[in-house]
Amino acid sequence: MKHYFQLQLKRSNRYFKGLGIHPILAYSGSCILFVGISIILFNRFENTAYFYPLIAVYYIFHFASKEKNDFIHQIFNDKNFRKIRFIEHLIIVLPFALFLTIYNQYIIGISLIIIAIMATYFPFHYQSGYTLPSPFYKYPFEFPSGFRKTFWVYLLAYILTGIGISVGNFNLGIFAMLIIFLSQISYYYHPENEHFVWIHQCTPRTFLRKKISTAILYCSLSVSPIILLLIIMRPEFYYIIIITMIIGYIYLISIILAKYSNYPLRMNIPQELFITLGVFFPPLLFFIIPFFYKQSIKKLSAYL
């Protein structure tokens, strides 16, 4: 197991050296940048606690690819495999949990650590002879497939909402909504086989419109129980719920368009950078979304 992390460190060092940056400078600069951005976010924006931990959850989803897990499983036994996943997840979430604790967001910080632990023991790509029933219709395939991989996220979100209701913490319910949004955004990270695009007899614009409208519908149905409970709990904060929904829809649309803007290849580093910048500076999304849309139309024209 020790050799695994040594190998990851060597790979990272080679990556930074390939960019012409000394690894020590890259690591120290990343830490300073993370601390600086975190301090700015918490000091300048009141709602940072809503979206800040979702960045950590996103990277948990991002690094838990099926290919990577299968590769690690071939080398290590189940016990060491779980240890590796556990350590990787803690490395991701502990800096975020620390800042949440510093700024008195104890419940969200603890919830973030719980998510990291649960992600260790509940694989995103579970396979067995039993097919877990999905509340989503077979079209589009992203939601039925994604739900079976991340069903525990929905359970956790609903449990967190119940806890928030019982202790009178409205913010915890908003955090639960954002967890579901982030989980569903992850469904669109990997491009599907070209055949699953080619079989649609429609224009690229119609294809994207169907993808986006269906995603918004399914996402709305998923968070509707949480919305209902939050409105009953604090009806005067309805505007926060509406703003949260709008933000979630915008990022969902962004990731769908980003996915097809480089189709059939995976999203590249510049695209991921644009999305990340959009998280920290949402107004940029009003420029990023039209750009991704135009690129998606060009890429899909070869298949539709």
CSV table of N, CA and C in Angstrom, one decimal, residues 42-161:
chain,number,residue,atom,x,y,z
A,42,PHE,N,-15.2,32.6,2.6
A,42,PHE,CA,-15.9,32.6,3.9
A,42,PHE,C,-16.0,34.0,4.4
A,43,ASN,N,-15.1,34.9,4.1
A,43,ASN,CA,-15.2,36.3,4.6
A,43,ASN,C,-16.1,37.2,3.8
A,44,ARG,N,-16.2,36.8,2.5
A,44,ARG,CA,-16.9,37.8,1.6
A,44,ARG,C,-18.3,37.3,1.1
A,45,PHE,N,-18.6,36.0,1.3
A,45,PHE,CA,-19.9,35.4,0.8
A,45,PHE,C,-20.5,34.7,2.0
A,46,GLU,N,-21.8,35.1,2.2
A,46,GLU,CA,-22.5,34.5,3.3
A,46,GLU,C,-22.9,33.0,3.1
A,47,ASN,N,-23.1,32.6,1.8
A,47,ASN,CA,-23.6,31.3,1.5
A,47,ASN,C,-22.5,30.3,1.1
A,48,THR,N,-21.3,30.6,1.5
A,48,THR,CA,-20.1,29.8,1.1
A,48,THR,C,-20.3,28.3,1.7
A,49,ALA,N,-20.9,28.2,2.9
A,49,ALA,CA,-21.0,26.9,3.5
A,49,ALA,C,-21.9,26.0,2.7
A,50,TYR,N,-22.8,26.6,1.8
A,50,TYR,CA,-23.7,25.8,0.9
A,50,TYR,C,-22.9,25.0,-0.2
A,51,PHE,N,-22.0,25.7,-0.8
A,51,PHE,CA,-21.3,25.1,-2.0
A,51,PHE,C,-19.9,24.7,-1.8
A,52,TYR,N,-19.2,25.3,-0.7
A,52,TYR,CA,-17.8,25.0,-0.5
A,52,TYR,C,-17.5,23.5,-0.3
A,53,PRO,N,-18.3,22.8,0.6
A,53,PRO,CA,-18.0,21.3,0.7
A,53,PRO,C,-18.3,20.5,-0.5
A,54,LEU,N,-19.1,21.0,-1.4
A,54,LEU,CA,-19.5,20.3,-2.6
A,54,LEU,C,-18.3,20.1,-3.5
A,55,ILE,N,-17.3,21.0,-3.4
A,55,ILE,CA,-16.1,20.9,-4.2
A,55,ILE,C,-15.4,19.6,-3.8
A,56,ALA,N,-15.3,19.4,-2.5
A,56,ALA,CA,-14.7,18.1,-2.0
A,56,ALA,C,-15.4,16.9,-2.4
A,57,VAL,N,-16.8,17.0,-2.3
A,57,VAL,CA,-17.6,15.8,-2.8
A,57,VAL,C,-17.4,15.5,-4.2
A,58,TYR,N,-17.3,16.6,-5.0
A,58,TYR,CA,-17.1,16.5,-6.5
A,58,TYR,C,-15.8,15.7,-6.7
A,59,TYR,N,-14.7,16.0,-6.0
A,59,TYR,CA,-13.4,15.3,-6.3
A,59,TYR,C,-13.5,13.9,-5.8
A,60,ILE,N,-14.3,13.6,-4.8
A,60,ILE,CA,-14.5,12.2,-4.4
A,60,ILE,C,-15.1,11.4,-5.5
A,61,PHE,N,-16.1,12.0,-6.1
A,61,PHE,CA,-16.8,11.3,-7.3
A,61,PHE,C,-15.8,11.2,-8.4
A,62,HIS,N,-15.0,12.3,-8.6
A,62,HIS,CA,-14.1,12.4,-9.8
A,62,HIS,C,-13.0,11.3,-9.7
A,63,PHE,N,-12.5,11.1,-8.6
A,63,PHE,CA,-11.3,10.2,-8.4
A,63,PHE,C,-11.8,8.7,-8.2
A,64,ALA,N,-13.1,8.5,-8.1
A,64,ALA,CA,-13.6,7.1,-7.8
A,64,ALA,C,-14.0,6.5,-9.1
A,65,SER,N,-13.2,6.6,-10.2
A,65,SER,CA,-13.6,6.0,-11.5
A,65,SER,C,-13.6,4.5,-11.4
A,66,LYS,N,-14.4,3.9,-12.2
A,66,LYS,CA,-14.4,2.4,-12.2
A,66,LYS,C,-13.1,1.8,-12.7
A,67,GLU,N,-12.5,2.4,-13.7
A,67,GLU,CA,-11.2,1.9,-14.2
A,67,GLU,C,-10.1,2.0,-13.1
A,68,LYS,N,-10.1,3.0,-12.3
A,68,LYS,CA,-9.1,3.2,-11.3
A,68,LYS,C,-9.3,2.1,-10.2
A,69,ASN,N,-10.6,2.0,-9.7
A,69,ASN,CA,-10.9,1.0,-8.7
A,69,ASN,C,-10.6,-0.4,-9.1
A,70,ASP,N,-11.0,-0.7,-10.4
A,70,ASP,CA,-10.7,-2.1,-10.9
A,70,ASP,C,-9.2,-2.4,-10.9
A,71,PHE,N,-8.4,-1.3,-11.3
A,71,PHE,CA,-7.0,-1.5,-11.3
A,71,PHE,C,-6.4,-1.8,-9.9
A,72,ILE,N,-6.9,-1.0,-8.9
A,72,ILE,CA,-6.4,-1.1,-7.6
A,72,ILE,C,-6.8,-2.5,-7.0
A,73,HIS,N,-8.0,-2.9,-7.3
A,73,HIS,CA,-8.5,-4.2,-6.8
A,73,HIS,C,-7.7,-5.4,-7.4
A,74,GLN,N,-7.2,-5.2,-8.6
A,74,GLN,CA,-6.3,-6.3,-9.1
A,74,GLN,C,-5.0,-6.5,-8.4
A,75,ILE,N,-4.6,-5.4,-7.8
A,75,ILE,CA,-3.2,-5.4,-7.1
A,75,ILE,C,-3.4,-5.7,-5.6
A,76,PHE,N,-4.4,-5.1,-5.0
A,76,PHE,CA,-4.5,-5.2,-3.5
A,76,PHE,C,-5.7,-6.0,-3.1
A,77,ASN,N,-5.7,-6.6,-1.9
A,77,ASN,CA,-6.9,-7.3,-1.4
A,77,ASN,C,-7.9,-6.3,-0.9
A,78,ASP,N,-9.1,-6.8,-0.5
A,78,ASP,CA,-10.2,-5.9,-0.1
A,78,ASP,C,-9.8,-5.0,1.0
A,79,LYS,N,-9.1,-5.5,2.0
A,79,LYS,CA,-8.7,-4.7,3.2
A,79,LYS,C,-7.8,-3.5,2.8
A,80,ASN,N,-6.8,-3.8,2.0
A,80,ASN,CA,-5.9,-2.7,1.6
A,80,ASN,C,-6.6,-1.8,0.6
A,81,PHE,N,-7.5,-2.3,-0.2
A,81,PHE,CA,-8.2,-1.5,-1.2
A,81,PHE,C,-9.0,-0.5,-0.4
A,82,ARG,N,-9.7,-0.9,0.7
A,82,ARG,CA,-10.5,0.0,1.5
A,82,ARG,C,-9.6,1.1,2.2
A,83,LYS,N,-8.5,0.6,2.6
A,83,LYS,CA,-7.6,1.6,3.3
A,83,LYS,C,-7.1,2.7,2.3
A,84,ILE,N,-6.8,2.3,1.1
A,84,ILE,CA,-6.4,3.2,0.1
A,84,ILE,C,-7.5,4.2,-0.2
A,85,ARG,N,-8.7,3.7,-0.4
A,85,ARG,CA,-9.8,4.6,-0.7
A,85,ARG,C,-10.0,5.6,0.5
A,86,PHE,N,-10.0,5.0,1.7
A,86,PHE,CA,-10.2,5.8,2.9
A,86,PHE,C,-9.2,6.9,3.0
A,87,ILE,N,-7.9,6.6,2.8
A,87,ILE,CA,-6.9,7.6,3.0
A,87,ILE,C,-7.0,8.7,1.9
A,88,GLU,N,-7.3,8.3,0.6
A,88,GLU,CA,-7.5,9.2,-0.4
A,88,GLU,C,-8.6,10.2,-0.2
A,89,HIS,N,-9.7,9.6,0.3
A,89,HIS,CA,-10.9,10.5,0.6
A,89,HIS,C,-10.6,11.4,1.7
A,90,LEU,N,-9.9,11.0,2.8
A,90,LEU,CA,-9.6,11.9,3.9
A,90,LEU,C,-8.7,13.0,3.4
A,91,ILE,N,-7.7,12.7,2.6
A,91,ILE,CA,-6.8,13.7,2.1
A,91,ILE,C,-7.6,14.8,1.3
A,92,ILE,N,-8.7,14.4,0.6
A,92,ILE,CA,-9.5,15.3,-0.1
A,92,ILE,C,-10.3,16.2,0.8
A,93,VAL,N,-11.0,15.6,1.8
A,93,VAL,CA,-12.0,16.3,2.6
A,93,VAL,C,-11.5,17.0,3.8
A,94,LEU,N,-10.4,16.6,4.4
A,94,LEU,CA,-10.0,17.1,5.6
A,94,LEU,C,-9.7,18.6,5.5
A,95,PRO,N,-9.0,19.1,4.5
A,95,PRO,CA,-8.8,20.6,4.4
A,95,PRO,C,-10.1,21.4,4.4
A,96,PHE,N,-11.1,20.8,3.6
A,96,PHE,CA,-12.4,21.5,3.6
A,96,PHE,C,-13.1,21.4,4.9
A,97,ALA,N,-13.1,20.2,5.6
A,97,ALA,CA,-13.7,20.1,6.9
A,97,ALA,C,-13.1,21.0,7.9
A,98,LEU,N,-11.8,21.2,7.8
A,98,LEU,CA,-11.0,22.1,8.7
A,98,LEU,C,-11.5,23.5,8.6
A,99,PHE,N,-11.7,24.0,7.4
A,99,PHE,CA,-12.2,25.4,7.2
A,99,PHE,C,-13.6,25.5,7.7
A,100,LEU,N,-14.4,24.5,7.4
A,100,LEU,CA,-15.8,24.5,7.8
A,100,LEU,C,-15.9,24.6,9.4
A,101,THR,N,-15.0,23.9,10.0
A,101,THR,CA,-15.0,23.9,11.5
A,101,THR,C,-14.5,25.2,12.0
A,102,ILE,N,-13.5,25.8,11.4
A,102,ILE,CA,-13.0,27.1,11.8
A,102,ILE,C,-14.0,28.2,11.7
A,103,TYR,N,-14.9,28.1,10.7
A,103,TYR,CA,-16.0,29.1,10.5
A,103,TYR,C,-17.3,28.6,11.1
A,104,ASN,N,-17.2,27.7,12.1
A,104,ASN,CA,-18.4,27.3,12.9
A,104,ASN,C,-19.4,26.5,12.2
A,105,GLN,N,-19.1,25.9,11.1
A,105,GLN,CA,-20.0,25.0,10.3
A,105,GLN,C,-19.7,23.6,10.7
A,106,TYR,N,-19.9,23.3,12.0
A,106,TYR,CA,-19.5,21.9,12.5
A,106,TYR,C,-20.3,20.8,11.9
A,107,ILE,N,-21.6,21.0,11.8
A,107,ILE,CA,-22.5,19.9,11.3
A,107,ILE,C,-22.1,19.5,9.8
A,108,ILE,N,-21.9,20.6,9.0
A,108,ILE,CA,-21.6,20.3,7.6
A,108,ILE,C,-20.2,19.7,7.5
A,109,GLY,N,-19.3,20.2,8.4
A,109,GLY,CA,-17.9,19.6,8.3
A,109,GLY,C,-17.9,18.1,8.7
A,110,ILE,N,-18.7,17.8,9.8
A,110,ILE,CA,-18.8,16.4,10.2
A,110,ILE,C,-19.5,15.5,9.1
A,111,SER,N,-20.5,16.1,8.4
A,111,SER,CA,-21.2,15.4,7.4
A,111,SER,C,-20.3,15.2,6.2
A,112,LEU,N,-19.4,16.1,5.9
A,112,LEU,CA,-18.5,15.9,4.8
A,112,LEU,C,-17.6,14.7,5.1
A,113,ILE,N,-17.1,14.6,6.3
A,113,ILE,CA,-16.3,13.4,6.7
A,113,ILE,C,-17.1,12.1,6.6
A,114,ILE,N,-18.3,12.2,7.0
A,114,ILE,CA,-19.2,11.0,7.0
A,114,ILE,C,-19.4,10.5,5.5
A,115,ILE,N,-19.5,11.5,4.6
A,115,ILE,CA,-19.6,11.2,3.2
A,115,ILE,C,-18.4,10.5,2.7
A,116,ALA,N,-17.2,11.0,3.1
A,116,ALA,CA,-15.9,10.4,2.7
A,116,ALA,C,-15.8,9.0,3.2
A,117,ILE,N,-16.3,8.7,4.4
A,117,ILE,CA,-16.2,7.4,5.0
A,117,ILE,C,-17.2,6.4,4.2
A,118,MET,N,-18.4,6.9,4.0
A,118,MET,CA,-19.4,6.1,3.3
A,118,MET,C,-19.0,5.8,1.9
A,119,ALA,N,-18.3,6.8,1.2
A,119,ALA,CA,-17.8,6.5,-0.1
A,119,ALA,C,-16.7,5.5,-0.2
A,120,THR,N,-16.1,5.2,1.0
A,120,THR,CA,-15.1,4.2,1.1
A,120,THR,C,-15.7,2.8,1.0
A,121,TYR,N,-16.9,2.6,1.7
A,121,TYR,CA,-17.5,1.3,1.8
A,121,TYR,C,-18.6,1.1,0.9
A,122,PHE,N,-19.1,2.1,0.2
A,122,PHE,CA,-20.1,2.0,-0.8
A,122,PHE,C,-19.6,2.4,-2.2
A,123,PRO,N,-19.2,1.4,-3.0
A,123,PRO,CA,-18.6,1.8,-4.3
A,123,PRO,C,-19.5,2.4,-5.2
A,124,PHE,N,-19.0,3.4,-6.0
A,124,PHE,CA,-19.8,4.1,-7.0
A,124,PHE,C,-20.2,3.2,-8.2
A,125,HIS,N,-19.5,2.1,-8.3
A,125,HIS,CA,-19.7,1.2,-9.5
A,125,HIS,C,-20.0,-0.2,-9.0
A,126,TYR,N,-21.1,-0.3,-8.2
A,126,TYR,CA,-21.4,-1.6,-7.6
A,126,TYR,C,-22.0,-2.5,-8.7
A,127,GLN,N,-21.5,-3.8,-8.7
A,127,GLN,CA,-22.0,-4.7,-9.6
A,127,GLN,C,-22.4,-6.0,-8.9
A,128,SER,N,-23.5,-6.6,-9.2
A,128,SER,CA,-23.9,-7.8,-8.7
A,128,SER,C,-25.0,-8.4,-9.6
A,129,GLY,N,-25.5,-9.6,-9.2
A,129,GLY,CA,-26.6,-10.2,-10.0
A,129,GLY,C,-27.9,-9.5,-9.8
A,130,TYR,N,-28.0,-8.6,-8.8
A,130,TYR,CA,-29.3,-8.0,-8.5
A,130,TYR,C,-29.3,-6.6,-9.1
A,131,THR,N,-30.3,-6.2,-9.8
A,131,THR,CA,-30.4,-4.9,-10.4
A,131,THR,C,-31.3,-4.0,-9.5
A,132,LEU,N,-30.7,-3.0,-9.0
A,132,LEU,CA,-31.4,-2.1,-8.0
A,132,LEU,C,-32.4,-1.3,-8.8
A,133,PRO,N,-33.7,-1.4,-8.3
A,133,PRO,CA,-34.8,-0.6,-9.0
A,133,PRO,C,-34.4,0.9,-9.0
A,134,SER,N,-34.8,1.5,-10.1
A,134,SER,CA,-34.5,3.0,-10.3
A,134,SER,C,-35.8,3.7,-10.4
A,135,PRO,N,-35.9,4.9,-9.7
A,135,PRO,CA,-37.2,5.7,-9.9
A,135,PRO,C,-37.2,6.5,-11.1
A,136,PHE,N,-36.1,6.4,-11.9
A,136,PHE,CA,-36.1,7.1,-13.2
A,136,PHE,C,-36.3,6.2,-14.4
A,137,TYR,N,-36.9,6.8,-15.4
A,137,TYR,CA,-37.2,6.1,-16.6
A,137,TYR,C,-35.9,5.9,-17.4
A,138,LYS,N,-35.9,4.9,-18.3
A,138,LYS,CA,-34.7,4.5,-18.9
A,138,LYS,C,-34.1,5.6,-19.8
A,139,TYR,N,-34.9,6.7,-20.2
A,139,TYR,CA,-34.3,7.7,-20.9
A,139,TYR,C,-34.3,9.0,-20.1
A,140,PRO,N,-33.1,9.7,-20.0
A,140,PRO,CA,-31.8,9.3,-20.5
A,140,PRO,C,-31.2,8.3,-19.6
A,141,PHE,N,-30.2,7.5,-20.2
A,141,PHE,CA,-29.7,6.4,-19.4
A,141,PHE,C,-28.8,6.9,-18.3
A,142,GLU,N,-28.4,8.1,-18.3
A,142,GLU,CA,-27.5,8.6,-17.2
A,142,GLU,C,-28.1,8.5,-15.8
A,143,PHE,N,-29.4,8.8,-15.7
A,143,PHE,CA,-30.0,8.8,-14.4
A,143,PHE,C,-30.2,7.4,-13.8
A,144,PRO,N,-30.8,6.5,-14.6
A,144,PRO,CA,-30.9,5.1,-14.0
A,144,PRO,C,-29.6,4.5,-13.7
A,145,SER,N,-28.6,4.7,-14.5
A,145,SER,CA,-27.3,4.1,-14.3
A,145,SER,C,-26.6,4.8,-13.1
A,146,GLY,N,-26.7,6.1,-13.1
A,146,GLY,CA,-26.1,6.9,-12.0
A,146,GLY,C,-26.7,6.7,-10.7
A,147,PHE,N,-28.0,6.5,-10.7
A,147,PHE,CA,-28.7,6.3,-9.4
A,147,PHE,C,-28.3,4.9,-8.8
A,148,ARG,N,-28.1,3.9,-9.6
A,148,ARG,CA,-27.7,2.6,-9.0
A,148,ARG,C,-26.3,2.7,-8.5
A,149,LYS,N,-25.5,3.6,-8.9
A,149,LYS,CA,-24.1,3.7,-8.4
A,149,LYS,C,-24.0,4.6,-7.2
A,150,THR,N,-24.9,5.5,-7.1
A,150,THR,CA,-24.9,6.5,-6.0
A,150,THR,C,-26.1,6.6,-5.2
A,151,PHE,N,-26.9,5.5,-5.1
A,151,PHE,CA,-28.1,5.5,-4.4
A,151,PHE,C,-28.0,5.9,-2.9
A,152,TRP,N,-26.8,5.6,-2.3
A,152,TRP,CA,-26.6,5.9,-0.9
A,152,TRP,C,-26.5,7.4,-0.7
A,153,VAL,N,-26.1,8.2,-1.8
A,153,VAL,CA,-26.1,9.6,-1.6
A,153,VAL,C,-27.5,10.2,-1.4
A,154,TYR,N,-28.5,9.6,-2.1
A,154,TYR,CA,-29.9,10.0,-1.8
A,154,TYR,C,-30.3,9.7,-0.4
A,155,LEU,N,-30.0,8.5,0.1
A,155,LEU,CA,-30.3,8.2,1.4
A,155,LEU,C,-29.7,9.1,2.4
A,156,LEU,N,-28.4,9.4,2.2
A,156,LEU,CA,-27.7,10.3,3.1
A,156,LEU,C,-28.3,11.7,3.0
A,157,ALA,N,-28.7,12.2,1.9
A,157,ALA,CA,-29.2,13.6,1.7
A,157,ALA,C,-30.6,13.6,2.5
A,158,TYR,N,-31.4,12.6,2.3
A,158,TYR,CA,-32.7,12.6,3.0
A,158,TYR,C,-32.5,12.5,4.5
A,159,ILE,N,-31.5,11.7,5.0
A,159,ILE,CA,-31.2,11.6,6.4
A,159,ILE,C,-30.8,12.9,7.0
A,160,LEU,N,-29.9,13.6,6.2
A,160,LEU,CA,-29.4,14.9,6.7
A,160,LEU,C,-30.5,15.9,6.7
A,161,THR,N,-31.5,15.8,5.8
A,161,THR,CA,-32.6,16.7,5.9
A,161,THR,C,-33.4,16.5,7.1
